[in-house]
Amino acid sequence: MPLFDQLHPEWQSELARHKELIESIDRFIQDREIAPTYDRVFRALSDPIASTKVVIFGQDPYPTKGHAHGLAFSVDSSVSPLPASLRNIYKELKEDLGITRSDGDLSSWVNQGVMLINRVLTTEVGQSMAHDSLGWQAVTETVAQILGERDVIAVLWGNSALQLKKYFPEESVVASVHPSPLSAYRGFFGSQPFSQVNTKLALKGLPAVVWQ
């Protein structure tokens, strides 16, 4: 199925302005070994728009073969050891809420209305940021704009994600440096993003996310 057709119909409507761009990316990635696999590129945008109450923006997919599966920061349950960024996320989760996780699959968060999406949705296996210049940022910027208009809570980790801050009300933003080993000690650790999100959800009268 072509990439554009893999979007939820509501996202197809909202991202119609980017259809030609998405089709050009689709042509570019044909016959290349990409991460995530072709059928999972738009996994983060496969649910109705209204189902999203929190969005966590990452940078680009894990380049290690078999790691990326279409949700930012998440990996398949079979992956061990976990990627370093995800280990740091779990370390902060333990400090913030006392929750211990070992399974790298974050689908349970998605099922509660947490969108996990990267700014760049594909890369080459074995190479980070290989598709940084394909134009994905225009697509995910529009996603941010649409979610911001619906007052979705935005968790912005790292400079690439922070570029989207302008689309969200100030009181709906949780922001810090990226959880990668290169930056986590400069402000990610101790930022308490998970409890912050649940506090903001409570203020909107929405149920907390069970981050377990």
XYZ file of N, CA and C in Angstrom:
636
model
N 0.837 -1.194 0.000
C 0.000 0.000 0.000
C 0.878 1.252 0.000
N 0.639 2.215 -0.909
C 1.446 3.441 -0.932
C 1.447 4.140 0.422
N 2.523 4.885 0.695
C 2.659 5.539 1.994
C 1.437 6.370 2.359
N 1.000 7.231 1.449
C -0.095 8.147 1.787
C -1.343 7.376 2.195
N -1.582 6.250 1.555
C -2.765 5.452 1.852
C -2.664 4.756 3.203
N -1.466 4.732 3.788
C -1.293 4.117 5.101
C -1.724 5.050 6.241
N -1.906 6.320 5.937
C -2.395 7.275 6.933
C -3.845 6.986 7.283
N -4.229 7.273 8.544
C -5.645 7.237 8.897
C -6.384 8.223 7.985
N -7.613 7.900 7.550
C -8.340 8.807 6.647
C -8.400 10.256 7.130
N -8.511 10.473 8.441
C -8.541 11.844 8.960
C -7.198 12.540 8.717
N -6.109 11.799 8.897
C -4.791 12.382 8.644
C -4.558 12.559 7.142
N -5.123 11.697 6.327
C -5.035 11.900 4.869
C -5.647 13.237 4.484
N -6.794 13.531 5.102
C -7.475 14.796 4.812
C -6.634 15.986 5.270
N -6.107 15.912 6.490
C -5.347 17.030 7.055
C -3.988 17.216 6.368
N -3.415 16.132 5.878
C -2.080 16.207 5.272
C -2.135 16.172 3.751
N -3.316 16.400 3.183
C -3.464 16.369 1.726
C -2.535 17.372 1.048
N -2.249 18.487 1.736
C -1.359 19.511 1.166
C 0.064 18.976 0.963
N 0.394 17.895 1.661
C 1.734 17.307 1.556
C 1.746 16.021 0.727
N 0.658 15.750 0.024
C 0.556 14.467 -0.697
C 1.676 14.308 -1.719
N 1.975 15.350 -2.472
C 3.045 15.242 -3.478
C 4.396 15.008 -2.817
N 4.655 15.694 -1.711
C 5.908 15.502 -0.973
C 6.011 14.060 -0.479
N 4.925 13.567 0.115
C 4.936 12.197 0.629
C 5.144 11.204 -0.513
N 4.545 11.477 -1.661
C 4.725 10.582 -2.811
C 6.160 10.623 -3.324
N 6.807 11.779 -3.246
C 8.206 11.872 -3.679
C 9.119 11.119 -2.712
N 8.822 11.208 -1.415
C 9.575 10.429 -0.428
C 9.349 8.941 -0.666
N 8.114 8.598 -0.970
C 7.756 7.198 -1.246
C 8.614 6.649 -2.394
N 8.748 7.440 -3.443
C 9.577 6.998 -4.591
C 11.044 6.864 -4.177
N 11.515 7.786 -3.360
C 12.924 7.779 -2.948
C 13.274 6.535 -2.137
N 12.370 6.118 -1.263
C 12.713 5.012 -0.354
C 12.455 3.631 -0.944
N 11.856 3.592 -2.133
C 11.658 2.283 -2.766
C 13.012 1.600 -2.970
N 13.053 0.311 -2.697
C 14.261 -0.511 -2.912
C 15.432 -0.109 -2.008
N 15.172 0.703 -0.988
C 16.205 1.006 0.008
C 15.861 0.260 1.300
N 16.878 -0.054 2.071
C 16.640 -0.695 3.364
C 16.439 0.412 4.390
N 15.196 0.605 4.783
C 14.869 1.729 5.655
C 14.418 1.253 7.037
N 14.513 2.166 7.980
C 13.975 1.955 9.323
C 12.993 3.081 9.611
N 11.787 2.774 10.091
C 11.221 1.437 10.271
C 10.907 0.800 8.925
N 10.371 -0.416 8.935
C 9.992 -1.048 7.677
C 8.868 -0.253 7.022
N 8.742 -0.403 5.719
C 7.830 0.405 4.902
C 6.405 0.441 5.454
N 5.917 -0.697 5.929
C 4.527 -0.773 6.382
C 4.294 -0.099 7.733
N 5.385 0.381 8.363
C 5.239 1.002 9.680
C 5.630 2.479 9.693
N 5.925 3.042 8.548
C 6.389 4.444 8.489
C 5.364 5.391 9.110
N 4.091 5.172 8.825
C 3.036 6.062 9.328
C 2.260 5.435 10.488
N 2.893 4.533 11.204
C 2.194 3.877 12.312
C 1.680 4.889 13.344
N 2.450 5.947 13.594
C 2.045 6.946 14.599
C 0.811 7.738 14.161
N 0.492 7.680 12.872
C -0.633 8.458 12.336
C -1.727 7.533 11.810
N -1.904 6.401 12.468
C -2.877 5.409 12.016
C -4.155 5.411 12.854
N -4.232 6.337 13.824
C -5.418 6.433 14.685
C -6.173 7.734 14.403
N -7.447 7.804 14.773
C -8.208 9.045 14.598
C -7.551 10.201 15.358
N -7.640 11.398 14.818
C -6.974 12.551 15.421
C -7.452 12.782 16.857
N -8.747 12.648 17.077
C -9.307 12.944 18.398
C -8.839 11.968 19.472
N -8.252 10.849 19.079
C -7.807 9.869 20.077
C -6.524 10.309 20.775
N -5.849 11.321 20.230
C -4.574 11.772 20.792
C -4.787 12.872 21.829
N -4.295 12.627 23.055
C -4.374 13.660 24.093
C -2.988 14.155 24.503
N -1.952 13.365 24.160
C -0.560 13.729 24.427
C 0.251 13.342 23.204
N 1.206 14.187 22.815
C 2.125 13.815 21.735
C 3.556 13.971 22.242
N 4.367 12.937 22.034
C 5.788 12.990 22.358
C 6.553 12.991 21.047
N 7.306 14.068 20.817
C 8.094 14.187 19.587
C 9.532 13.754 19.830
N 10.027 12.902 18.950
C 11.432 12.530 18.943
C 12.135 13.130 17.734
N 13.277 12.569 17.383
C 14.096 13.119 16.306
C 13.974 12.322 15.018
N 14.572 11.130 14.988
C 14.416 10.255 13.828
C 14.485 8.811 14.308
N 14.113 7.849 13.480
C 14.024 6.458 13.943
C 15.389 5.878 14.333
N 15.344 4.870 15.211
C 16.564 4.125 15.516
C 17.090 3.498 14.223
N 18.392 3.658 13.911
C 18.919 3.106 12.671
C 19.280 1.628 12.745
N 19.388 1.088 13.950
C 19.766 -0.318 14.098
C 18.665 -1.216 13.539
N 19.042 -2.140 12.692
C 18.058 -3.008 12.042
C 17.213 -3.735 13.086
N 15.897 -3.685 12.912
C 14.987 -4.374 13.809
C 14.565 -3.579 15.032
N 15.129 -2.392 15.224
C 14.773 -1.590 16.400
C 13.543 -0.719 16.143
N 13.598 0.165 15.181
C 12.481 1.079 14.922
C 11.250 0.300 14.467
N 10.101 0.647 15.046
C 8.864 -0.003 14.564
C 7.703 0.997 14.444
N 8.067 2.232 14.136
C 7.056 3.214 13.770
C 6.563 4.117 14.877
N 7.023 3.879 16.100
C 6.667 4.735 17.237
C 7.943 5.320 17.813
N 8.009 6.625 17.971
C 9.225 7.267 18.468
C 9.636 6.674 19.808
N 10.919 6.409 19.951
C 11.557 5.893 21.165
C 11.225 4.427 21.475
N 10.186 3.882 20.882
C 9.733 2.529 21.169
C 10.477 1.506 20.306
N 10.617 0.298 20.832
C 11.168 -0.823 20.062
C 10.292 -2.052 20.296
N 10.444 -3.035 19.456
C 9.722 -4.288 19.618
C 10.107 -4.962 20.944
N 9.179 -5.692 21.497
C 9.407 -6.356 22.794
C 10.635 -7.259 22.795
N 11.003 -7.768 21.628
C 12.113 -8.718 21.546
C 13.485 -8.050 21.617
N 13.541 -6.719 21.515
C 14.832 -6.014 21.440
C 15.510 -5.961 22.814
N 16.750 -6.412 22.851
C 17.566 -6.378 24.072
C 19.040 -6.381 23.669
N 19.866 -5.503 24.269
C 19.477 -4.496 25.262
C 18.705 -3.347 24.619
N 18.051 -2.567 25.445
C 17.279 -1.430 24.948
C 18.212 -0.339 24.431
N 17.761 0.457 23.441
C 18.544 1.612 23.001
C 18.813 2.564 24.163
N 19.926 3.273 24.086
C 20.362 4.124 25.195
C 19.342 5.205 25.551
N 18.724 5.833 24.551
C 17.738 6.881 24.835
C 16.555 6.322 25.618
N 16.114 5.133 25.239
C 14.980 4.525 25.924
C 15.357 4.120 27.342
N 16.576 3.661 27.537
C 17.034 3.343 28.892
C 16.996 4.598 29.770
N 17.387 5.737 29.198
C 17.355 6.990 29.964
C 15.922 7.434 30.254
N 15.023 7.215 29.298
C 13.603 7.524 29.520
C 13.073 6.689 30.691
N 13.432 5.430 30.714
C 12.979 4.551 31.795
C 13.614 4.927 33.129
N 14.860 5.385 33.076
C 15.529 5.837 34.306
C 14.786 7.039 34.898
N 14.396 7.986 34.040
C 13.651 9.157 34.502
C 12.245 8.765 34.966
N 11.622 7.811 34.290
C 10.304 7.328 34.699
C 10.356 6.748 36.110
N 11.423 6.007 36.394
C 11.600 5.421 37.735
C 11.775 6.528 38.777
N 12.596 7.532 38.445
C 12.815 8.639 39.384
C 11.554 9.478 39.577
N 10.817 9.673 38.500
C 9.651 10.551 38.509
C 8.462 9.906 39.222
N 8.133 8.673 38.835
C 6.900 8.053 39.329
C 7.122 6.716 40.031
N 8.391 6.281 40.122
C 8.657 5.008 40.782
C 8.273 3.798 39.958
N 8.069 4.009 38.655
C 7.651 2.919 37.764
C 8.872 2.289 37.105
N 8.947 0.977 37.143
C 10.032 0.248 36.487
C 9.492 -0.469 35.263
N 10.119 -0.210 34.140
C 9.753 -0.901 32.892
C 10.982 -1.572 32.307
N 10.795 -2.731 31.713
C 11.896 -3.406 31.023
C 11.564 -3.675 29.567
N 10.275 -3.801 29.246
C 9.822 -4.034 27.878
C 9.913 -2.727 27.089
N 10.561 -2.747 25.937
C 10.758 -1.527 25.157
C 9.593 -1.112 24.288
N 8.548 -1.930 24.215
C 7.391 -1.624 23.370
C 6.463 -0.664 24.113
N 6.294 0.529 23.571
C 5.485 1.571 24.213
C 4.058 1.629 23.678
N 3.603 0.557 23.044
C 2.252 0.542 22.480
C 1.188 0.799 23.533
N 1.454 0.401 24.782
C 0.460 0.624 25.845
C 0.238 2.109 26.093
N 1.267 2.926 25.846
C 1.092 4.382 25.958
C 0.217 4.878 24.818
N 0.491 4.393 23.616
C -0.276 4.797 22.433
C -1.751 4.456 22.621
N -2.021 3.297 23.189
C -3.405 2.861 23.391
C -4.164 3.754 24.359
N -3.437 4.587 25.100
C -4.072 5.536 26.032
C -4.118 6.959 25.470
N -3.760 7.114 24.191
C -3.854 8.428 23.573
C -2.558 9.204 23.514
N -1.418 8.517 23.660
C -0.114 9.170 23.554
C 0.468 8.882 22.170
N 0.573 9.909 21.340
C 1.212 9.741 20.036
C 2.726 9.814 20.199
N 3.433 8.865 19.632
C 4.893 8.837 19.664
C 5.388 9.000 18.238
N 5.865 10.196 17.907
C 6.207 10.491 16.516
C 7.536 11.235 16.422
N 8.333 10.858 15.446
C 9.602 11.542 15.196
C 9.402 12.702 14.233
N 10.322 13.678 14.262
C 10.292 14.756 13.276
C 10.575 14.222 11.878
N 11.490 13.273 11.765
C 11.825 12.616 10.499
C 11.393 11.167 10.641
N 10.585 10.679 9.704
C 9.907 9.393 9.911
C 10.635 8.181 9.345
N 11.711 8.398 8.608
C 12.485 7.271 8.089
C 13.974 7.575 8.159
N 14.771 6.540 8.104
C 16.218 6.675 7.928
C 16.724 5.418 7.236
N 17.996 5.422 6.852
C 18.603 4.214 6.291
C 19.032 3.319 7.445
N 18.859 2.030 7.292
C 19.363 1.103 8.300
C 20.868 1.319 8.450
N 21.291 1.523 9.693
C 22.713 1.707 9.971
C 23.209 3.133 9.926
N 22.314 4.088 9.638
C 22.759 5.482 9.508
C 21.724 6.448 10.079
N 22.065 7.125 11.155
C 21.168 8.126 11.738
C 21.022 9.335 10.818
N 19.841 9.919 10.816
C 19.554 11.174 10.093
C 19.824 11.096 8.589
N 19.790 9.905 8.030
C 20.069 9.754 6.598
C 19.007 10.445 5.737
N 17.785 10.583 6.260
C 16.689 11.162 5.475
C 16.284 12.535 6.004
N 17.210 13.194 6.649
C 16.937 14.501 7.247
C 16.550 15.549 6.210
N 16.980 15.368 4.973
C 16.746 16.387 3.943
C 15.618 16.027 2.969
N 14.840 15.019 3.286
C 13.778 14.593 2.360
C 12.518 15.442 2.466
N 12.365 16.181 3.567
C 11.185 17.022 3.723
C 10.186 16.537 4.760
N 10.534 15.497 5.479
C 9.613 14.979 6.503
C 9.206 16.050 7.516
N 10.118 16.991 7.798
C 9.824 17.997 8.829
C 8.583 18.821 8.492
N 8.338 19.037 7.207
C 7.145 19.794 6.814
C 5.881 19.025 7.185
N 5.927 17.719 7.018
C 4.774 16.875 7.363
C 4.539 16.892 8.867
N 5.594 16.659 9.630
C 5.407 16.566 11.084
C 5.168 17.932 11.721
N 5.593 18.996 11.059
C 5.251 20.338 11.543
C 3.748 20.570 11.415
N 3.171 20.108 10.315
C 1.724 20.229 10.154
C 0.990 19.383 11.178
N 1.519 18.198 11.478
C 0.933 17.367 12.537
C 0.920 18.142 13.856
N 2.028 18.799 14.176
C 2.106 19.584 15.411
C 1.086 20.719 15.400
N 0.966 21.384 14.283
C 0.030 22.500 14.167
C -1.406 22.033 14.426
N -1.765 20.904 13.836
C -3.125 20.367 13.980
C -3.384 19.940 15.419
N -2.414 19.272 16.022
C -2.589 18.826 17.412
C -2.610 20.010 18.364
N -1.808 21.040 18.077
C -1.802 22.240 18.904
C -3.139 22.948 18.891
N -3.788 22.975 17.735
C -5.112 23.599 17.623
C -6.147 22.855 18.461
N -5.874 21.590 18.729
C -6.783 20.769 19.539
C -6.331 20.701 20.996
N -5.351 21.539 21.340
C -4.858 21.649 22.719
C -4.353 20.317 23.278
N -3.703 19.554 22.408
C -3.035 18.325 22.847
C -1.785 18.715 23.638
N -1.459 17.966 24.681
C -0.245 18.226 25.460
C 0.965 17.739 24.675
N 1.975 18.589 24.549
C 3.160 18.271 23.757
C 4.369 18.044 24.656
N 5.012 16.905 24.493
C 6.273 16.610 25.167
C 7.368 16.746 24.117
N 8.218 17.752 24.291
C 9.222 18.100 23.281
C 10.607 17.848 23.844
N 11.273 16.823 23.305
C 12.590 16.425 23.788
C 13.636 16.694 22.710
N 14.515 17.654 22.957
C 15.595 17.950 22.019
C 15.277 19.104 21.094
N 16.321 19.640 20.456
C 16.185 20.844 19.633
C 15.221 20.672 18.479
N 15.252 19.508 17.833
C 14.373 19.274 16.687
C 12.908 19.353 17.104
N 12.579 18.743 18.231
C 11.204 18.788 18.741
C 10.831 20.173 19.235
N 11.789 20.857 19.844
C 11.505 22.180 20.417
C 11.144 23.219 19.350
N 11.507 22.950 18.112
C 11.106 23.842 17.019
C 9.581 23.925 16.880
N 8.885 22.962 17.451
C 7.429 22.889 17.313
C 6.685 23.550 18.467
N 7.428 24.091 19.401
C 6.818 24.654 20.620
C 5.793 25.736 20.301
N 6.033 26.497 19.253
C 5.162 27.632 18.918
C 3.733 27.212 18.575
N 3.541 25.938 18.270
C 2.201 25.487 17.867
C 1.314 25.098 19.042
N 1.878 25.064 20.241
C 1.131 24.589 21.399
C 1.012 25.692 22.447
N -0.123 25.749 23.139
C -0.238 26.710 24.242
C 0.853 26.452 25.278
N 1.388 27.508 25.836
C 2.495 27.395 26.789
C 2.182 26.408 27.915
N 0.943 26.454 28.398
C 0.583 25.605 29.533
C 0.431 24.130 29.136
N 0.508 23.846 27.843
C 0.371 22.463 27.366
C 1.704 21.859 26.933
N 2.805 22.524 27.232
C 4.121 22.065 26.780
C 4.951 21.534 27.948
N 5.557 20.380 27.729
C 6.568 19.817 28.626
C 7.836 19.675 27.782
N 8.887 20.393 28.138
C 10.055 20.453 27.257
C 11.357 20.229 28.019
N 12.307 19.600 27.346
C 13.658 19.441 27.908
C 14.602 19.047 26.782
N 15.862 18.852 27.149
C 16.824 18.319 26.179
C 16.438 16.882 25.842
N 17.101 16.323 24.846
C 16.837 14.965 24.371
C 17.348 13.945 25.396
N 16.681 12.803 25.522
C 17.142 11.790 26.479
C 18.346 10.964 26.031
N 18.972 11.324 24.947
C 20.139 10.568 24.488
C 21.293 10.729 25.482
N 22.232 9.779 25.496
C 23.379 9.875 26.416
C 24.183 11.160 26.241
N 24.108 11.772 25.059
C 24.869 12.995 24.789
C 24.323 14.193 25.553
N 23.036 14.153 25.898
C 22.424 15.352 26.476
C 21.597 15.115 27.731
N 21.281 13.871 28.060
C 20.332 13.594 29.145
C 20.718 14.256 30.467
N 22.023 14.345 30.734
C 22.473 14.926 32.006
C 22.415 16.458 32.004
N 22.042 17.045 30.864
C 21.969 18.511 30.789
C 20.536 19.025 30.958
N 19.681 18.213 31.559
C 18.342 18.712 31.814
C 17.201 17.740 31.579
N 17.487 16.583 30.991
C 16.409 15.590 30.877
C 16.178 14.908 32.218
N 17.268 14.434 32.819
C 17.125 13.815 34.129
C 16.666 14.862 35.143
N 15.620 14.531 35.862
C 15.055 15.456 36.838
C 13.947 16.336 36.297
N 13.623 16.198 35.012
C 12.607 17.069 34.408
C 11.174 16.615 34.708
N 11.021 15.393 35.201
C 9.716 14.865 35.619
C 8.623 15.019 34.552
N 8.890 14.592 33.331
C 7.908 14.793 32.262
C 6.618 14.010 32.459
N 6.709 12.842 33.061
C 5.537 11.968 33.157
C 4.524 12.501 34.170
N 5.022 12.925 35.321
C 4.112 13.524 36.303
C 3.605 14.876 35.807
N 4.441 15.612 35.078
C 3.987 16.888 34.505
C 2.809 16.679 33.566
N 2.924 15.679 32.702
C 1.841 15.389 31.748
C 0.557 15.051 32.499
N 0.657 14.189 33.500
C -0.555 13.785 34.216
C -1.186 14.945 34.977
N -0.353 15.856 35.487
C -0.891 17.057 36.133
C -1.664 17.905 35.136
N -1.094 18.062 33.932
C -1.753 18.866 32.896
C -3.037 18.193 32.410
N -3.035 16.878 32.322
C -4.251 16.157 31.928
C -5.348 16.365 32.975
N -4.967 16.298 34.250
C -5.947 16.487 35.322
C -6.587 17.872 35.244
N -5.779 18.871 34.913
C -6.308 20.238 34.790
C -7.302 20.360 33.646
N -7.186 19.472 32.654
C -8.122 19.471 31.526
C -9.308 18.536 31.787
N -9.298 17.886 32.950
C -10.355 16.948 33.267
C -10.230 15.615 32.548
N -9.007 15.288 32.145
C -8.773 14.055 31.412
C -8.060 13.038 32.301
N -8.264 11.746 32.045
C -7.606 10.723 32.882
C -6.100 10.718 32.682
N -5.398 10.372 33.750
C -3.943 10.290 33.695
C -3.509 9.148 32.784
N -2.304 9.262 32.257
C -1.698 8.153 31.512
C -1.083 7.200 32.523
N -1.355 5.927 32.373
C -0.676 4.905 33.181
C 0.597 4.558 32.426
N 1.719 5.031 32.920
C 2.991 4.912 32.199
C 3.656 3.545 32.387
N 2.981 2.638 33.053
C 3.516 1.314 33.350
C 3.852 0.558 32.057
